[in-house]
Coordinates of C-alpha atoms in Angstrom, one line a residue:
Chain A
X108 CA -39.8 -64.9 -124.4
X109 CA -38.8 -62.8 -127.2
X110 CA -37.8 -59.4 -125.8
X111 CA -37.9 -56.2 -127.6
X112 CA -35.6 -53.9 -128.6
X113 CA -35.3 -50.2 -128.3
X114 CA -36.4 -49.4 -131.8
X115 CA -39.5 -52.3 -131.7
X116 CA -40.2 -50.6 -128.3
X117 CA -40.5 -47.1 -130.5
X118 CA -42.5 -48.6 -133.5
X119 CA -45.0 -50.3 -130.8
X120 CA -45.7 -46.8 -129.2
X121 CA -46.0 -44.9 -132.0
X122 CA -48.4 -48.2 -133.4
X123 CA -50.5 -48.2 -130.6
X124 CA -51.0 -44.1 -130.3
X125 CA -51.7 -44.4 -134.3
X126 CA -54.6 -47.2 -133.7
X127 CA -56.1 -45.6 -131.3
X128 CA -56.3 -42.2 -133.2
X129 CA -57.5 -44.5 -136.3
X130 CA -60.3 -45.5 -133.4
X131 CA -61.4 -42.2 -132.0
X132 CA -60.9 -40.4 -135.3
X133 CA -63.0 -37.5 -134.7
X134 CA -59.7 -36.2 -132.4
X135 CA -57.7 -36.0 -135.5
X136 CA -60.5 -34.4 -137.4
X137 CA -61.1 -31.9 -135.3
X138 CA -57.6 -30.6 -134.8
X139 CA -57.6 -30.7 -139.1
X140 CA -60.9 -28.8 -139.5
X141 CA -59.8 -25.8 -137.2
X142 CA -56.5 -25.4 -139.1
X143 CA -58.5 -25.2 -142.6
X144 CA -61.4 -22.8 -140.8
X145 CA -58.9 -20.8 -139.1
X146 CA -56.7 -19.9 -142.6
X147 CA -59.6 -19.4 -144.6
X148 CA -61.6 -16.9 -142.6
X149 CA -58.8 -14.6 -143.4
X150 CA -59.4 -14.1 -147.1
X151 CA -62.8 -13.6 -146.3
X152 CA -61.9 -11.4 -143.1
X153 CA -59.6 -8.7 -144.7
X154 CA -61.1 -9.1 -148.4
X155 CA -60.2 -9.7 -151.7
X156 CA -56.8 -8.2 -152.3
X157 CA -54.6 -10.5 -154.1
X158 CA -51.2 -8.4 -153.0
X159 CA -52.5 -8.0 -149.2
X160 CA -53.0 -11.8 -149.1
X161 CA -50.0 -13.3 -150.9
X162 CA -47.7 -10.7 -148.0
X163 CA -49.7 -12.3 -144.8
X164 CA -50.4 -16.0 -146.5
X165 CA -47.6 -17.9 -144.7
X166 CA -48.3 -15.9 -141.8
X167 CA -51.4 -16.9 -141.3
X168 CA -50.8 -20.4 -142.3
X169 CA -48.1 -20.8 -139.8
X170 CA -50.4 -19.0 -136.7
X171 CA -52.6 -21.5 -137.8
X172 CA -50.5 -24.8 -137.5
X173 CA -49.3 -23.5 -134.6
X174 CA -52.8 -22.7 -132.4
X175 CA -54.3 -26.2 -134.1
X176 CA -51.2 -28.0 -132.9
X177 CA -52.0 -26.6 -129.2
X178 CA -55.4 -27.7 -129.8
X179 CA -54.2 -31.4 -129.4
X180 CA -51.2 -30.8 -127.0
X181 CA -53.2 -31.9 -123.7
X182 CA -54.5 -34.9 -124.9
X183 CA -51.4 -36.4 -125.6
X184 CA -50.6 -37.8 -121.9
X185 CA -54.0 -37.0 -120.2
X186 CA -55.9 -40.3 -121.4
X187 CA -52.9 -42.6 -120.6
X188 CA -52.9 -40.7 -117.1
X189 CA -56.6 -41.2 -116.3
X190 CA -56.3 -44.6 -117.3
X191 CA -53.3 -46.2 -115.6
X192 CA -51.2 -46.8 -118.8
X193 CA -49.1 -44.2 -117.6
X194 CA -48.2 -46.1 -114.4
X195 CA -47.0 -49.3 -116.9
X196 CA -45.0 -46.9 -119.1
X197 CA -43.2 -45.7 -116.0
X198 CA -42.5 -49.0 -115.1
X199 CA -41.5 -50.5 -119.0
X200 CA -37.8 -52.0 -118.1
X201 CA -36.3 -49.5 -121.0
X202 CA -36.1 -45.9 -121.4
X203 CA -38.8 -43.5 -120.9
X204 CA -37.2 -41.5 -123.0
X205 CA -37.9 -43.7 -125.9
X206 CA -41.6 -44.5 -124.7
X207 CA -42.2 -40.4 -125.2
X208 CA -40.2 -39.7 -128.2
X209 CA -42.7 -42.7 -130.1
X210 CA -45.8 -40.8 -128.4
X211 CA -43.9 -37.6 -129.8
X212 CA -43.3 -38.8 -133.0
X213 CA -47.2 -40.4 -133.4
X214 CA -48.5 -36.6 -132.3
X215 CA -47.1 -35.0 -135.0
X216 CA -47.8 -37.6 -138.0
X217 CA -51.7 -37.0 -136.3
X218 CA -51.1 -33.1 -136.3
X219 CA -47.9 -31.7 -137.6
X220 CA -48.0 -33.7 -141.1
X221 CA -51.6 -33.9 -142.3
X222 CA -51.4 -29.8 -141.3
X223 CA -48.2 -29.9 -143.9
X224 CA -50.0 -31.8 -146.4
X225 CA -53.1 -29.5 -146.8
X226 CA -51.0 -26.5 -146.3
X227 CA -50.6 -26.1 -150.3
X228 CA -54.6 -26.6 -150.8
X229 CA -54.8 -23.4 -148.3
X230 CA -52.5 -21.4 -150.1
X231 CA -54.1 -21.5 -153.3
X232 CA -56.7 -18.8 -151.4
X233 CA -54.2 -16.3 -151.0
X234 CA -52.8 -16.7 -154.2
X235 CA -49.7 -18.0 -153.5
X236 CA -47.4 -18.6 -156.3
X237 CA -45.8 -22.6 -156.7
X238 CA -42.5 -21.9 -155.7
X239 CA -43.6 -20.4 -152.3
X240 CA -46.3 -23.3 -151.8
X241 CA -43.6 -25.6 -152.2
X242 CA -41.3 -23.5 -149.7
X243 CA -44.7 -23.6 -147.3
X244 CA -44.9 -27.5 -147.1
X245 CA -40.8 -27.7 -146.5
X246 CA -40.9 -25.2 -143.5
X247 CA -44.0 -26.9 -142.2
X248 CA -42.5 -30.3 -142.8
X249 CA -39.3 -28.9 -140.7
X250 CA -40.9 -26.7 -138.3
X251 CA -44.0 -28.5 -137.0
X252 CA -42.1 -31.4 -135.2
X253 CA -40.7 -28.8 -132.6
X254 CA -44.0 -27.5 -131.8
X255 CA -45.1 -31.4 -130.9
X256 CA -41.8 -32.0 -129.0
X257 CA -42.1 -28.8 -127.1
X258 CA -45.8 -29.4 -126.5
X259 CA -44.6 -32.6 -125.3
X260 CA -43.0 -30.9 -122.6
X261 CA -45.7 -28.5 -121.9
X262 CA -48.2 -31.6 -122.0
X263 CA -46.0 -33.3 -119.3
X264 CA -45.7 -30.8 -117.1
X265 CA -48.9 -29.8 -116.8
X266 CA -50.5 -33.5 -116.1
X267 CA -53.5 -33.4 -113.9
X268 CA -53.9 -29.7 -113.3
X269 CA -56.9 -28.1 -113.5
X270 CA -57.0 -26.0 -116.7
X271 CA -54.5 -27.7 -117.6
X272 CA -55.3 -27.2 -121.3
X273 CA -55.1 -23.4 -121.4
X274 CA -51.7 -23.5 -119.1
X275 CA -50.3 -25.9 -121.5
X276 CA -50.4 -22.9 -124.6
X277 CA -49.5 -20.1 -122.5
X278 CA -46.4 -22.5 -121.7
X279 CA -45.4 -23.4 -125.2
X280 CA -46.5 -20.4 -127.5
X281 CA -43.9 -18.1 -126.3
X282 CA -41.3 -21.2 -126.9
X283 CA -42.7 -21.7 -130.5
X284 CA -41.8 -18.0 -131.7
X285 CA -38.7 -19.0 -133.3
X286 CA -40.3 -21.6 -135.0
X287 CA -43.1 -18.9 -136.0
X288 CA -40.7 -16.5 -137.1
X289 CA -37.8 -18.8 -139.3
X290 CA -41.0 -20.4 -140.8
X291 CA -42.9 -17.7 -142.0
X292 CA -39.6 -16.2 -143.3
X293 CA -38.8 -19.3 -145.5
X294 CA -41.5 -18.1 -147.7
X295 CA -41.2 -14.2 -147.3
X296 CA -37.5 -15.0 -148.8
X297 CA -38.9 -17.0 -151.6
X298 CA -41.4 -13.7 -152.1
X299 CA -38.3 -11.3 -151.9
X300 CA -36.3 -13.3 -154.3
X301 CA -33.9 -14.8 -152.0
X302 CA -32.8 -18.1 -151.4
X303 CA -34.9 -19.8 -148.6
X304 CA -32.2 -22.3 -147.5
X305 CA -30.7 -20.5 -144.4
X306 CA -34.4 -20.3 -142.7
X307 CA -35.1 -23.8 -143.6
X308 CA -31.3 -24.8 -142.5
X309 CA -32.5 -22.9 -138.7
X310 CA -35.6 -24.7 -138.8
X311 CA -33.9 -28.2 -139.3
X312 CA -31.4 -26.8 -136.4
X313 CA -34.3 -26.2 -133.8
X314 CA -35.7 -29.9 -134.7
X315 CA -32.6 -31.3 -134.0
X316 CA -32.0 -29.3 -131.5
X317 CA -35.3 -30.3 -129.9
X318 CA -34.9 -34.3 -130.7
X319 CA -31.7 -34.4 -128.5
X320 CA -33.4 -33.3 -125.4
X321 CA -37.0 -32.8 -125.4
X322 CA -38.2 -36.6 -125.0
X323 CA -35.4 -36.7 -122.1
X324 CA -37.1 -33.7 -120.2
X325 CA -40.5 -34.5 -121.0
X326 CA -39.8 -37.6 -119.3
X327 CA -38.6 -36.1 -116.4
X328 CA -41.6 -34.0 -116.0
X329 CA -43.8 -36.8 -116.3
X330 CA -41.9 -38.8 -113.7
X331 CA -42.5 -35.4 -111.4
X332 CA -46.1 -35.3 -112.0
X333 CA -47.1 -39.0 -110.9
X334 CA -45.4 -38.5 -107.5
Chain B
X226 CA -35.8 -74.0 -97.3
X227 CA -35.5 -70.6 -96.5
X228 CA -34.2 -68.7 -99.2
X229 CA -32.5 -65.2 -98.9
X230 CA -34.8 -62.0 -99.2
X231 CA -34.7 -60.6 -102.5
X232 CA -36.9 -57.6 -101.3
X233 CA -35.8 -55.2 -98.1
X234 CA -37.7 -52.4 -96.7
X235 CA -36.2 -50.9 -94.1
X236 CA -36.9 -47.8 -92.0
X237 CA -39.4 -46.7 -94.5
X238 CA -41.6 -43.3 -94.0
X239 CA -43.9 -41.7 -96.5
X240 CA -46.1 -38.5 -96.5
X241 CA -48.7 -37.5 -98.3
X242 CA -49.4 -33.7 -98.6
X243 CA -48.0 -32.8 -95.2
X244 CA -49.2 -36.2 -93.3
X245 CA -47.3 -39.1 -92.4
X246 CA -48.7 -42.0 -93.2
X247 CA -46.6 -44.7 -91.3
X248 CA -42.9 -44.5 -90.2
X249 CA -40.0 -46.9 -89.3
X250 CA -41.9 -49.8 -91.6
X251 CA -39.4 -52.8 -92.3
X252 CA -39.9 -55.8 -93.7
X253 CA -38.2 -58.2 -95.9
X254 CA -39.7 -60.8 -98.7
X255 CA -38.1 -63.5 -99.5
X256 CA -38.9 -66.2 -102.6
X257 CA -42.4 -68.1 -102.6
X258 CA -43.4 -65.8 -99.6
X259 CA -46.8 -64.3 -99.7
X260 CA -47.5 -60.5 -97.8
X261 CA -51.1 -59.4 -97.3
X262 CA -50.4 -55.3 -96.5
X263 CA -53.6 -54.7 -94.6
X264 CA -54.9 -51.4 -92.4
X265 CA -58.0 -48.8 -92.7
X266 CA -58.9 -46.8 -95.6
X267 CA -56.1 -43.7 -95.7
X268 CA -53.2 -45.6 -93.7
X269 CA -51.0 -45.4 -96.7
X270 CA -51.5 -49.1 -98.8
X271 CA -51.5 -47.8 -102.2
X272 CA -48.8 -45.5 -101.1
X273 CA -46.8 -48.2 -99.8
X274 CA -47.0 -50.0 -102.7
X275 CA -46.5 -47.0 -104.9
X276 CA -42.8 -46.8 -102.9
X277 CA -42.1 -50.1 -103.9
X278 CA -42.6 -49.8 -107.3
X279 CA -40.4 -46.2 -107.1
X280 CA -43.5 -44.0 -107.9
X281 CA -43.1 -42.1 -104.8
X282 CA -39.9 -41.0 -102.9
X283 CA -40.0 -42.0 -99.5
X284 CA -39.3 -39.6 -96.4
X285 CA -36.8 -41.7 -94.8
X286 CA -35.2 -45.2 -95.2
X287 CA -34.9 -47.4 -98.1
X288 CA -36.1 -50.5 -100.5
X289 CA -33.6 -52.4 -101.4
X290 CA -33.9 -55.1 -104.2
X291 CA -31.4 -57.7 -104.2
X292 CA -29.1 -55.8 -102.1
X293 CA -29.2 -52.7 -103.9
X294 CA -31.6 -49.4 -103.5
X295 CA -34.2 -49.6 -105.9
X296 CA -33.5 -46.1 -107.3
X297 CA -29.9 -47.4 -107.8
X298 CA -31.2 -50.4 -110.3
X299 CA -32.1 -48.3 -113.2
X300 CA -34.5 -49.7 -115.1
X301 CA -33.9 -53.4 -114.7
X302 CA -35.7 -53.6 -111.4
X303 CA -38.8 -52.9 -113.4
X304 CA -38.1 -55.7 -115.6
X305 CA -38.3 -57.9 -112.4
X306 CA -41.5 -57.0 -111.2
X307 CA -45.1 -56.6 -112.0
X308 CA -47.3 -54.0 -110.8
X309 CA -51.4 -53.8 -110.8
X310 CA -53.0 -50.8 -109.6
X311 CA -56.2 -49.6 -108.8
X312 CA -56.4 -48.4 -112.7
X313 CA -56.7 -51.0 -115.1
X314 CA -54.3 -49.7 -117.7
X315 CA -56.4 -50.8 -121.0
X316 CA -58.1 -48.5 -123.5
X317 CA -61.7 -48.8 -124.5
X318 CA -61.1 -48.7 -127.9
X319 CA -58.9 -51.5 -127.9
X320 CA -59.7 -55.5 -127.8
X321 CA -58.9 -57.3 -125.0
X322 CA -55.9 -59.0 -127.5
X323 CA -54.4 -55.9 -128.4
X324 CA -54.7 -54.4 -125.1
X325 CA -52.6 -57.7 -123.6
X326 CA -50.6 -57.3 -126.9
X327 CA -49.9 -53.6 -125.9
X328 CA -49.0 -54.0 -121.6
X329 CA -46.4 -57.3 -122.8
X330 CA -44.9 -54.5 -125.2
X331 CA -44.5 -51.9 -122.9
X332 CA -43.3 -54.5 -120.4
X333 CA -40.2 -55.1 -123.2
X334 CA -41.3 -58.5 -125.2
X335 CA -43.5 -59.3 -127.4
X336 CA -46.6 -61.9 -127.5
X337 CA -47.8 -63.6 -130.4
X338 CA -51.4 -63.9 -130.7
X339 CA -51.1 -67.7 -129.5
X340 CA -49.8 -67.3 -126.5
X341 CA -52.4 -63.8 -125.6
X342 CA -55.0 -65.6 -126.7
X343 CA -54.4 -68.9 -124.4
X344 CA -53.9 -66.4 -121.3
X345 CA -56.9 -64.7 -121.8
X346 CA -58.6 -67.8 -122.1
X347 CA -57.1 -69.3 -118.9
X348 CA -58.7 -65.7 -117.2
X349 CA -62.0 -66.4 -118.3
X350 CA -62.3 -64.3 -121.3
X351 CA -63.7 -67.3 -124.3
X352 CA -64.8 -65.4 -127.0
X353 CA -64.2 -62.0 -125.8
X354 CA -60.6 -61.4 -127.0
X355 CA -61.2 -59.7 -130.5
X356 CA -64.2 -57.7 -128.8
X357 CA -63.6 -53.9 -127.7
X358 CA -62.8 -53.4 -123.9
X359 CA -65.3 -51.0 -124.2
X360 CA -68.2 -53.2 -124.4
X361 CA -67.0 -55.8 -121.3
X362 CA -68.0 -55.5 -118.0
X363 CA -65.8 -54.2 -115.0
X364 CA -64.9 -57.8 -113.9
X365 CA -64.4 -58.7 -117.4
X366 CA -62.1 -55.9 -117.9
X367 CA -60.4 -56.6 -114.4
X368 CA -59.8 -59.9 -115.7
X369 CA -58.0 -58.5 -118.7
X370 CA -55.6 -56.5 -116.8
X371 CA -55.0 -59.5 -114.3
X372 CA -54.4 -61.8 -117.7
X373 CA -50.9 -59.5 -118.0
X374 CA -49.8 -61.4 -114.7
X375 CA -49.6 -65.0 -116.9
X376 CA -48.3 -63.8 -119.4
X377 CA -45.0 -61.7 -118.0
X378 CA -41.9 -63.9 -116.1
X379 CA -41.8 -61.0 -113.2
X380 CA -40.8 -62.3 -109.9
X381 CA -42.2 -59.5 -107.8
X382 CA -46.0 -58.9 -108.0
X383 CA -47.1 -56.0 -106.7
X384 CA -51.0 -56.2 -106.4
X385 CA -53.3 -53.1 -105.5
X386 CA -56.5 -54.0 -105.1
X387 CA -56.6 -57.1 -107.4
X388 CA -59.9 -58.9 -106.5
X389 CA -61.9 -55.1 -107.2
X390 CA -65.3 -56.4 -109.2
X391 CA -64.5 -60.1 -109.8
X392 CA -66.6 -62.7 -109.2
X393 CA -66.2 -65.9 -107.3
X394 CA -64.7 -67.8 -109.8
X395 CA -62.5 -65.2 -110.8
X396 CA -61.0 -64.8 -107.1
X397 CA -60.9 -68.7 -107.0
X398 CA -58.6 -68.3 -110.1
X399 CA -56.3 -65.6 -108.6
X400 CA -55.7 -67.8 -105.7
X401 CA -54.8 -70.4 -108.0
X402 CA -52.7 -68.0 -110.0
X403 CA -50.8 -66.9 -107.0
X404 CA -50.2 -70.3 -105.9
X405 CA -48.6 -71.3 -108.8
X406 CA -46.7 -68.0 -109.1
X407 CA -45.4 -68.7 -105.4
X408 CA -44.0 -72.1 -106.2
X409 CA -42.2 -71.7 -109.2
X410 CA -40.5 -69.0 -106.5
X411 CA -41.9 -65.7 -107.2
X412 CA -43.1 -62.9 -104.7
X413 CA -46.9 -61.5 -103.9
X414 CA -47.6 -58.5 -101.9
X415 CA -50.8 -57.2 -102.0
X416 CA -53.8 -55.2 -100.3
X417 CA -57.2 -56.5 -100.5
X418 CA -60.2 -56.1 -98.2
X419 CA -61.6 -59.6 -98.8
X420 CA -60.5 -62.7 -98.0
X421 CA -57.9 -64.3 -99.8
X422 CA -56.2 -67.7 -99.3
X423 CA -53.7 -69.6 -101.1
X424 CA -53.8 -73.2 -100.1
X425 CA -50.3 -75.0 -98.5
X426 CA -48.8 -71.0 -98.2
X427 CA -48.7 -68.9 -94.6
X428 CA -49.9 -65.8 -96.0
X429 CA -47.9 -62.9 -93.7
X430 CA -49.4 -60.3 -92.6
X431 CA -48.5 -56.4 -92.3
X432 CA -50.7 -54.1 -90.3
X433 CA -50.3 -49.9 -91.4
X434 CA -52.1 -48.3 -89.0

């Protein structure tokens, strides 16, 4: 019996999580949709004004990422949970740890990146100039894997709870303000006519920061919440 | 022969909310043995079963696997057994291949499409393994969850429920199953409110009440 390693066990999770979004695609969609409706009623909200729009673009865009990305945060352990699956990944002879970083990882290429990736269409609205566009799609690229590793831990701990969903946002907003604040700065900088790199060098920090211990305690809280 | 117990409960108590379900429960299980855990609806099975796997902390007292507490082994105790619960563990959206595919990789190896195929096949499942879980029956998807036991080299089976929604044929095969699982020297415990008999094996008995 061939047995797997650590990184197979990785790629399998994040495989299987992938698949099954690629099978209940409307889940994906959804998240997507709300981020684009949500940055473009502001243009047509406040009106018109070309230097209002380009001050409060990456603003908005990153309030945005960061409400669409708690629109998906329950869902990531509640239909393994009401399933059983849960139970099995408890039980998988290697590391939890592992099993939730690849659940982690396939969260954020379902919300974080395509978010990232559309982020430069959106700014075209508010006029945003190339340099900054480009400066948008870095800080998201950085930034949006803490808000799916703190919602990770957020999602965990609030497993089976009624109104769960709402709990789970008023848990990891306040958490995601740094992220909010270095990210929207990246391109304020950029506007100023400064150099971007230290926001985008704190951003990388928190992911890092994040990656060394949030798949550990998520774990944890999800061993707490099948007792 | 008798061989040395490889499982040991001893003392064991466990509560759920503020009850206690049973106290000072011990028992051991040794190789090819067979334990039916038996008692009324709410006398703590699942629970008990849930302790053995290290779901739930017990109250008081200990499971001991090979020697050693079961919190003590890490992870490798849970390379060593198998449990089934009263949940399935498949996804709709999945065939019944990918979903076997899936439980052997979270179970740490991996299963070519041969050997998934072939156990599926053995559980009654012909022409159902590319089709989406969603479309099967209960038994049918019972059966897929039940194929993980072939497939796996666990020694331990912990079995919840395991006969929920199959049909004759499909308990005739578990007995079988269990038989053969008993003789190459593995373990069974399990609860199960209908009749179940493995032929040339005492089946014991444990009574929660």
């Amino acid at each position: 019996m061939n047995r797997l390693s650590l990184f197979g066990l990785l790629g399998l999770v994040v495989r299987r999580d992938l698949l099954l979004a690629m099978r209940r695609r409307a889940d994906v969609l959804t998240t997507l949709i709300f981020f684009v409706m949500v940055v473009s009623l502001f243009p047509l909200g406040v009106g018109p004004e070309p230097e209002m729009l380009r001050k409060m673009a990456s603003g908005v865009v990153w309030v945005a990422a960061l409400l669409a990305s708690m629109l998906s945060l329950p869902r990531m352990f509640s239909a393994d949970h009401a399933d059983g699956t849960l139970e099995q990944m408890m039980l998988a002879p290697q590391s939890l740890s592992v099993l939730v970083l690849g659940k982690i990882l396939a969260h954020w290429m379902l919300s974080g990146l395509p978010l990232a990736l559309i982020a430069p269409v959106l700014g075209l609205q508010f006029d945003m100039s190339a340099q900054a566009l480009w400066i948008l799609v870095l800080a998201l690229l950085l930034g949006t894997p803490v808000l799916s590793m703190i919602g990770a831990v957020g999602a965990a701990l609030t497993l089976g709870l009624r109104g769960g969903g709402v709990l789970v946002s008023l848990l990891v907003l306040p958490l995601c303000i740094p992220v909010l604040i270095f990210g929207a700065g990246a391109v304020e900088a950029v506007n100023g006519g400064m150099s971007a790199v230290s926001n985008l060098a704190l951003l990388g920090a928190f992911t890092l920061f994040a990656l060394v211990f949030t798949p550990f305690v998520a774990a944890q809280a999800l061993r707490i919440s099948m007792e | 022969m008798q061989q040395a117990p490889l499982l040991e409960v001893k003392d064991l108590a466990c509560e759920r909310g503020d009850h206690r379900l049973f106290s000072g429960l011990s028992f051991t299980l040794a190789p090819g043995e067979l334990m039916q855990v038996q008692g009324a609806n709410g006398s703590g099975k699942t629970t008990l079963l849930r302790t053995l796997c290290g779901f739930v902390q017990p109250v008081q007292g200990s499971v001991h696997w090979s020697g050693q507490d079961i919190g003590e082994w890490d992870d490798d105790f849970h390379a060593e057994m198998c449990y089934l619960g009263h949940l399935n563990a498949i996804k709709d959206e999945l065939s019944a291949l990918e979903n076997l595919q899936m439980s052997a990789g979270l179970a740490g190896y991996t299963l070519s499409d041969q050997q998934a195929v072939s156990a599926l096949r053995r559980m009654g499942l012909q022409r159902r393994e590319h089709l989406p879980v969603r479309v099967l029956s209960q038994g049918q998807r019972r059966r897929v969850a039940l194929s993980r036991l072939l497939v796996g080299d666990a020694h331990l089976w912990i079995l919840d429920e395991p006969l929920t929604a199959l049909d004759v044929g499909a308990v005739g095969l578990m007995q079988e199953l269990i038989g053969e699982h008993l003789s190459k020297g593995g373990m069974t415990i399990f609860t199960t409110h209908q009749p179940l008999q493995v032929a040339g094996v005492q089946t014991r008995q444990l009574m929660l009440s």
